[in-house]
mmCIF file of C-alpha atoms in Angstrom:
data_model
loop_
_atom_site.group_PDB
_atom_site.id
_atom_site.type_symbol
_atom_site.label_atom_id
_atom_site.label_comp_id
_atom_site.label_asym_id
_atom_site.label_seq_id
_atom_site.Cartn_x
_atom_site.Cartn_y
_atom_site.Cartn_z
ATOM 1 C CA UNK U 54 50.276 34.747 -70.965
ATOM 2 C CA UNK U 55 52.257 34.429 -67.743
ATOM 3 C CA UNK U 56 55.953 35.199 -67.663
ATOM 4 C CA UNK U 57 56.651 31.545 -66.895
ATOM 5 C CA UNK U 58 54.689 30.387 -69.926
ATOM 6 C CA UNK U 59 56.502 32.868 -72.149
ATOM 7 C CA UNK U 60 59.829 31.639 -70.827
ATOM 8 C CA UNK U 61 58.814 28.035 -71.519
ATOM 9 C CA UNK U 62 57.937 28.907 -75.114
ATOM 10 C CA UNK U 63 61.240 30.729 -75.580
ATOM 11 C CA UNK U 64 63.172 27.849 -74.032
ATOM 12 C CA UNK U 65 61.456 25.257 -76.213
ATOM 13 C CA UNK U 66 62.246 27.373 -79.277
ATOM 14 C CA UNK U 67 65.916 27.143 -78.312
ATOM 15 C CA UNK U 68 65.742 23.367 -77.787
ATOM 16 C CA UNK U 69 64.022 22.831 -81.145
ATOM 17 C CA UNK U 70 66.453 25.167 -82.906
ATOM 18 C CA UNK U 71 69.551 23.448 -81.533
ATOM 19 C CA UNK U 72 68.116 20.068 -82.563
ATOM 20 C CA UNK U 73 67.618 21.326 -86.131
ATOM 21 C CA UNK U 74 71.059 22.919 -86.091
ATOM 22 C CA UNK U 75 72.593 19.608 -85.054
ATOM 23 C CA UNK U 76 70.692 17.800 -87.821
ATOM 24 C CA UNK U 77 71.954 20.252 -90.432
ATOM 25 C CA UNK U 78 75.532 20.121 -89.188
ATOM 26 C CA UNK U 79 75.981 16.454 -88.288
ATOM 27 C CA UNK U 80 73.669 14.572 -90.641
ATOM 28 C CA UNK U 81 73.594 16.806 -93.719
ATOM 29 C CA UNK U 82 76.997 18.479 -93.795
ATOM 30 C CA UNK U 83 78.765 15.372 -92.488
ATOM 31 C CA UNK U 84 81.395 17.487 -90.784
ATOM 32 C CA UNK U 85 81.264 15.897 -87.351
ATOM 33 C CA UNK U 86 83.819 14.886 -86.407
ATOM 34 C CA UNK U 87 85.784 17.408 -88.406
ATOM 35 C CA UNK U 88 88.023 16.017 -91.166
ATOM 36 C CA UNK U 89 91.709 15.703 -90.374
ATOM 37 C CA UNK U 90 93.580 18.998 -90.385
ATOM 38 C CA UNK U 91 96.369 17.354 -92.415
ATOM 39 C CA UNK U 92 94.249 17.024 -95.579
ATOM 40 C CA UNK U 93 95.639 18.872 -98.578
ATOM 41 C CA UNK U 94 93.868 21.502 -100.639
ATOM 42 C CA UNK U 95 92.831 19.075 -103.397
ATOM 43 C CA UNK U 96 91.436 16.549 -100.905
ATOM 44 C CA UNK U 97 89.409 19.216 -99.134
ATOM 45 C CA UNK U 98 88.138 20.665 -102.421
ATOM 46 C CA UNK U 99 87.111 17.179 -103.572
ATOM 47 C CA UNK U 100 85.164 16.619 -100.343
ATOM 48 C CA UNK U 101 83.182 19.826 -100.788
ATOM 49 C CA UNK U 102 82.566 19.149 -104.485
ATOM 50 C CA UNK U 103 81.280 15.625 -103.768
ATOM 51 C CA UNK U 104 78.996 16.781 -100.939
ATOM 52 C CA UNK U 105 78.099 20.263 -102.183
ATOM 53 C CA UNK U 106 74.307 19.941 -102.176
ATOM 54 C CA UNK U 107 74.080 18.377 -98.702
ATOM 55 C CA UNK U 108 76.479 20.943 -97.258
ATOM 56 C CA UNK U 109 74.559 23.853 -98.790
ATOM 57 C CA UNK U 110 71.223 22.536 -97.498
ATOM 58 C CA UNK U 111 72.800 22.024 -94.068
ATOM 59 C CA UNK U 112 74.152 25.573 -94.169
ATOM 60 C CA UNK U 113 70.672 26.839 -95.013
ATOM 61 C CA UNK U 114 69.127 25.024 -92.029
ATOM 62 C CA UNK U 115 71.892 26.219 -89.724
ATOM 63 C CA UNK U 116 71.345 29.775 -90.982
ATOM 64 C CA UNK U 117 67.775 29.623 -89.693
ATOM 65 C CA UNK U 118 68.630 28.031 -86.352
ATOM 66 C CA UNK U 119 72.202 29.069 -85.518
ATOM 67 C CA UNK U 120 71.201 31.794 -83.049
ATOM 68 C CA UNK U 121 69.562 29.291 -80.677
ATOM 69 C CA UNK U 122 71.804 30.459 -77.831
ATOM 70 C CA UNK U 123 70.066 33.852 -77.748
ATOM 71 C CA UNK U 124 66.637 32.659 -76.488
ATOM 72 C CA UNK U 125 68.381 30.239 -74.121
ATOM 73 C CA UNK U 126 70.450 33.090 -72.659
ATOM 74 C CA UNK U 127 67.285 35.172 -72.204
ATOM 75 C CA UNK U 128 65.629 32.493 -70.059
ATOM 76 C CA UNK U 129 68.829 32.023 -68.089
ATOM 77 C CA UNK U 130 68.934 35.781 -67.521
ATOM 78 C CA UNK U 131 65.406 35.907 -66.116
ATOM 79 C CA UNK U 132 65.979 32.926 -63.831
ATOM 80 C CA UNK U 133 69.325 34.251 -62.618
ATOM 81 C CA UNK U 134 68.040 37.807 -62.103
ATOM 82 C CA UNK U 135 65.303 36.643 -59.732
ATOM 83 C CA UNK U 136 68.063 35.277 -57.483
ATOM 84 C CA UNK U 137 70.266 38.374 -57.467
ATOM 85 C CA UNK U 138 67.507 40.520 -55.939
ATOM 86 C CA UNK U 139 69.282 43.846 -56.637
ATOM 87 C CA UNK U 140 70.884 45.094 -59.865
ATOM 88 C CA UNK U 141 71.481 41.764 -61.684
ATOM 89 C CA UNK U 142 75.003 42.460 -62.912
ATOM 90 C CA UNK U 143 75.986 38.792 -63.246
ATOM 91 C CA UNK U 144 72.762 38.042 -65.086
ATOM 92 C CA UNK U 145 73.397 40.916 -67.488
ATOM 93 C CA UNK U 146 76.933 39.653 -68.111
ATOM 94 C CA UNK U 147 75.561 36.203 -68.875
ATOM 95 C CA UNK U 148 72.935 37.581 -71.251
ATOM 96 C CA UNK U 149 75.425 39.696 -73.189
ATOM 97 C CA UNK U 150 78.066 37.010 -73.522
ATOM 98 C CA UNK U 151 75.539 34.247 -74.190
ATOM 99 C CA UNK U 152 74.066 36.242 -77.067
ATOM 100 C CA UNK U 153 77.524 37.013 -78.459
ATOM 101 C CA UNK U 154 78.512 33.328 -78.256
ATOM 102 C CA UNK U 155 75.835 32.548 -80.816
ATOM 103 C CA UNK U 156 78.055 34.148 -83.455
ATOM 104 C CA UNK U 157 80.368 31.173 -83.311
ATOM 105 C CA UNK U 158 77.536 28.790 -84.139
ATOM 106 C CA UNK U 159 76.213 31.057 -86.891
ATOM 107 C CA UNK U 160 79.517 31.706 -88.666
ATOM 108 C CA UNK U 161 81.000 28.189 -89.170
ATOM 109 C CA UNK U 162 78.009 26.864 -91.193
ATOM 110 C CA UNK U 163 78.160 30.071 -93.234
ATOM 111 C CA UNK U 164 81.828 29.436 -94.027
ATOM 112 C CA UNK U 165 81.210 25.732 -94.796
ATOM 113 C CA UNK U 166 78.394 26.801 -97.113
ATOM 114 C CA UNK U 167 80.700 29.256 -98.891
ATOM 115 C CA UNK U 168 83.323 26.523 -99.278
ATOM 116 C CA UNK U 169 80.738 24.315 -101.020
ATOM 117 C CA UNK U 170 79.212 27.106 -103.085
ATOM 118 C CA UNK U 171 81.647 27.105 -106.026
ATOM 119 C CA UNK U 172 83.284 23.845 -107.056
ATOM 120 C CA UNK U 173 85.369 25.485 -109.801
ATOM 121 C CA UNK U 174 87.422 27.819 -107.609
ATOM 122 C CA UNK U 175 91.078 27.229 -106.743
ATOM 123 C CA UNK U 176 91.384 24.398 -104.177
ATOM 124 C CA UNK U 177 93.550 26.608 -101.986
ATOM 125 C CA UNK U 178 90.655 29.039 -101.531
ATOM 126 C CA UNK U 179 88.314 26.239 -100.528
ATOM 127 C CA UNK U 180 90.930 25.039 -98.052
ATOM 128 C CA UNK U 181 91.123 28.550 -96.596
ATOM 129 C CA UNK U 182 87.350 28.684 -96.037
ATOM 130 C CA UNK U 183 87.426 25.161 -94.600
ATOM 131 C CA UNK U 184 90.143 26.059 -92.110
ATOM 132 C CA UNK U 185 88.418 29.322 -91.177
ATOM 133 C CA UNK U 186 85.149 27.478 -90.519
ATOM 134 C CA UNK U 187 86.718 24.698 -88.467
ATOM 135 C CA UNK U 188 88.880 26.962 -86.347
ATOM 136 C CA UNK U 189 85.995 29.383 -85.798
ATOM 137 C CA UNK U 190 83.953 26.429 -84.557
ATOM 138 C CA UNK U 191 86.430 24.995 -82.043
ATOM 139 C CA UNK U 192 88.725 27.847 -80.947
ATOM 140 C CA UNK U 193 86.199 30.477 -79.859
ATOM 141 C CA UNK U 194 85.593 30.162 -76.093
ATOM 142 C CA UNK U 195 86.083 33.904 -75.475
ATOM 143 C CA UNK U 196 82.522 34.711 -74.449
ATOM 144 C CA UNK U 197 81.963 31.343 -72.786
ATOM 145 C CA UNK U 198 84.539 32.175 -70.125
ATOM 146 C CA UNK U 199 82.418 35.100 -68.908
ATOM 147 C CA UNK U 200 79.037 33.454 -69.469
ATOM 148 C CA UNK U 201 79.802 30.291 -67.530
ATOM 149 C CA UNK U 202 81.597 32.101 -64.713
ATOM 150 C CA UNK U 203 78.624 34.466 -64.259
ATOM 151 C CA UNK U 204 76.200 31.536 -64.119
ATOM 152 C CA UNK U 205 78.367 29.661 -61.620
ATOM 153 C CA UNK U 206 78.746 32.713 -59.358
ATOM 154 C CA UNK U 207 74.991 33.269 -59.152
ATOM 155 C CA UNK U 208 74.288 29.592 -58.505
ATOM 156 C CA UNK U 209 76.951 29.161 -55.834
ATOM 157 C CA UNK U 210 76.111 32.401 -54.012
ATOM 158 C CA UNK U 211 72.301 32.337 -54.308
ATOM 159 C CA UNK U 212 70.116 32.609 -51.264
ATOM 160 C CA UNK U 213 67.748 29.783 -50.450
ATOM 161 C CA UNK U 214 64.901 29.780 -52.979
ATOM 162 C CA UNK U 215 62.628 26.772 -53.252
ATOM 163 C CA UNK U 216 61.648 27.765 -56.784
ATOM 164 C CA UNK U 217 65.203 28.284 -58.035
ATOM 165 C CA UNK U 218 66.081 26.543 -61.283
ATOM 166 C CA UNK U 219 69.607 25.914 -60.125
ATOM 167 C CA UNK U 220 70.588 23.344 -57.484
ATOM 168 C CA UNK U 221 74.049 23.908 -56.091
ATOM 169 C CA UNK U 222 75.582 20.992 -57.993
ATOM 170 C CA UNK U 223 74.653 22.672 -61.285
ATOM 171 C CA UNK U 224 77.105 25.441 -60.393
ATOM 172 C CA UNK U 225 79.944 22.928 -60.224
ATOM 173 C CA UNK U 226 78.785 21.383 -63.498
ATOM 174 C CA UNK U 227 78.928 24.860 -65.040
ATOM 175 C CA UNK U 228 82.492 25.399 -63.801
ATOM 176 C CA UNK U 229 83.554 22.059 -65.267
ATOM 177 C CA UNK U 230 81.901 22.999 -68.562
ATOM 178 C CA UNK U 231 83.730 26.323 -68.604
ATOM 179 C CA UNK U 232 87.122 24.657 -68.243
ATOM 180 C CA UNK U 233 86.273 22.003 -70.841
ATOM 181 C CA UNK U 234 85.099 24.720 -73.238
ATOM 182 C CA UNK U 235 88.333 26.679 -72.881
ATOM 183 C CA UNK U 236 90.354 23.730 -74.213
ATOM 184 C CA UNK U 237 89.173 24.610 -77.709
ATOM 185 C CA UNK U 238 91.705 27.434 -78.046
ATOM 186 C CA UNK U 239 94.510 24.856 -78.225
ATOM 187 C CA UNK U 240 93.271 23.941 -81.708
ATOM 188 C CA UNK U 241 95.479 26.683 -83.164
ATOM 189 C CA UNK U 242 98.664 24.921 -82.087
ATOM 190 C CA UNK U 243 98.738 21.596 -83.932
ATOM 191 C CA UNK U 244 97.168 19.613 -86.767
ATOM 192 C CA UNK U 245 97.512 16.178 -85.179
ATOM 193 C CA UNK U 246 96.867 14.548 -81.819
ATOM 194 C CA UNK U 247 94.436 15.284 -78.970
ATOM 195 C CA UNK U 248 94.821 19.062 -79.383
ATOM 196 C CA UNK U 249 94.058 19.156 -83.114
ATOM 197 C CA UNK U 250 90.712 20.537 -84.242
ATOM 198 C CA UNK U 251 89.188 17.050 -84.265
ATOM 199 C CA UNK U 252 91.127 15.774 -81.271
ATOM 200 C CA UNK U 253 89.958 14.582 -77.864
ATOM 201 C CA UNK U 254 90.533 17.806 -75.922
ATOM 202 C CA UNK U 255 89.616 20.377 -78.572
ATOM 203 C CA UNK U 256 86.535 18.785 -80.129
ATOM 204 C CA UNK U 257 85.221 15.784 -78.224
ATOM 205 C CA UNK U 258 85.544 16.929 -74.610
ATOM 206 C CA UNK U 259 84.075 20.426 -75.161
ATOM 207 C CA UNK U 260 81.221 19.176 -77.362
ATOM 208 C CA UNK U 261 80.286 16.281 -75.070
ATOM 209 C CA UNK U 262 80.529 18.257 -71.819
ATOM 210 C CA UNK U 263 78.623 21.209 -73.279
ATOM 211 C CA UNK U 264 75.898 18.883 -74.571
ATOM 212 C CA UNK U 265 75.469 17.402 -71.087
ATOM 213 C CA UNK U 266 75.396 20.897 -69.580
ATOM 214 C CA UNK U 267 72.867 22.248 -72.065
ATOM 215 C CA UNK U 268 70.577 19.239 -71.666
ATOM 216 C CA UNK U 269 70.816 19.384 -67.881
ATOM 217 C CA UNK U 270 70.195 23.131 -67.662
ATOM 218 C CA UNK U 271 67.266 22.893 -70.077
ATOM 219 C CA UNK U 272 65.641 20.229 -67.927
ATOM 220 C CA UNK U 273 66.253 22.199 -64.724
ATOM 221 C CA UNK U 274 64.792 25.340 -66.290
ATOM 222 C CA UNK U 275 61.690 23.560 -67.581
ATOM 223 C CA UNK U 276 61.035 21.986 -64.180
ATOM 224 C CA UNK U 277 61.534 25.297 -62.383
ATOM 225 C CA UNK U 278 59.209 27.114 -64.778
ATOM 226 C CA UNK U 279 56.525 24.518 -64.122
ATOM 227 C CA UNK U 280 56.909 24.967 -60.348
ATOM 228 C CA UNK U 281 56.865 28.746 -60.639
ATOM 229 C CA UNK U 282 53.795 28.675 -62.865
ATOM 230 C CA UNK U 283 51.970 26.464 -60.353
ATOM 231 C CA UNK U 284 52.903 28.839 -57.546
ATOM 232 C CA UNK U 285 51.560 31.822 -59.490
ATOM 233 C CA UNK U 286 48.299 30.038 -60.297
ATOM 234 C CA UNK U 287 47.859 29.101 -56.656
#
């Protein structure tokens, strides 16, 4: 098996996993967009009690697939490292932070699942788990700041390489994604408006921009791997 073929398999595993994760989160849990942050403890507890089975099944699926960022970061690392030529410090930074970022897609479904696990607990405890899950989901751009900046630096400073996965414009897309992602931290400040956890700037902009970035980078990587595989075979 060539390195390019192995990378393709790893990348496709990430794409399939994120698709299953999205199915579990969006279609089974029904938590996208997130419920209003102004809901009281009894309202939140009633939501989890009414949807307990779907949420628990969604949490189970997300438990299997939540670490999809790890294989994606591995392929990014390999493709970035071939451009750095020497010690690939930026690629290593991306790999480490990309792998750590997966925690914040693993933990929220776990917390939502816990919230739905026992319908007879005090509503205030369910509300606590609900808030922990939602804020963990939207206010955790810590590792993304370093991951996206490392990717952008390599792309924008790379030497000419006809087999590179990263055209220059993808570096600017990555910078835009980094700034959009960082807006999530504002979710701590208010329960209403565009900076609430289901608001325009905290939920919708980061999720939409990141989805475009992930889809674009996946396509660029798959195309580059095909070119590189052809070059090796030749």
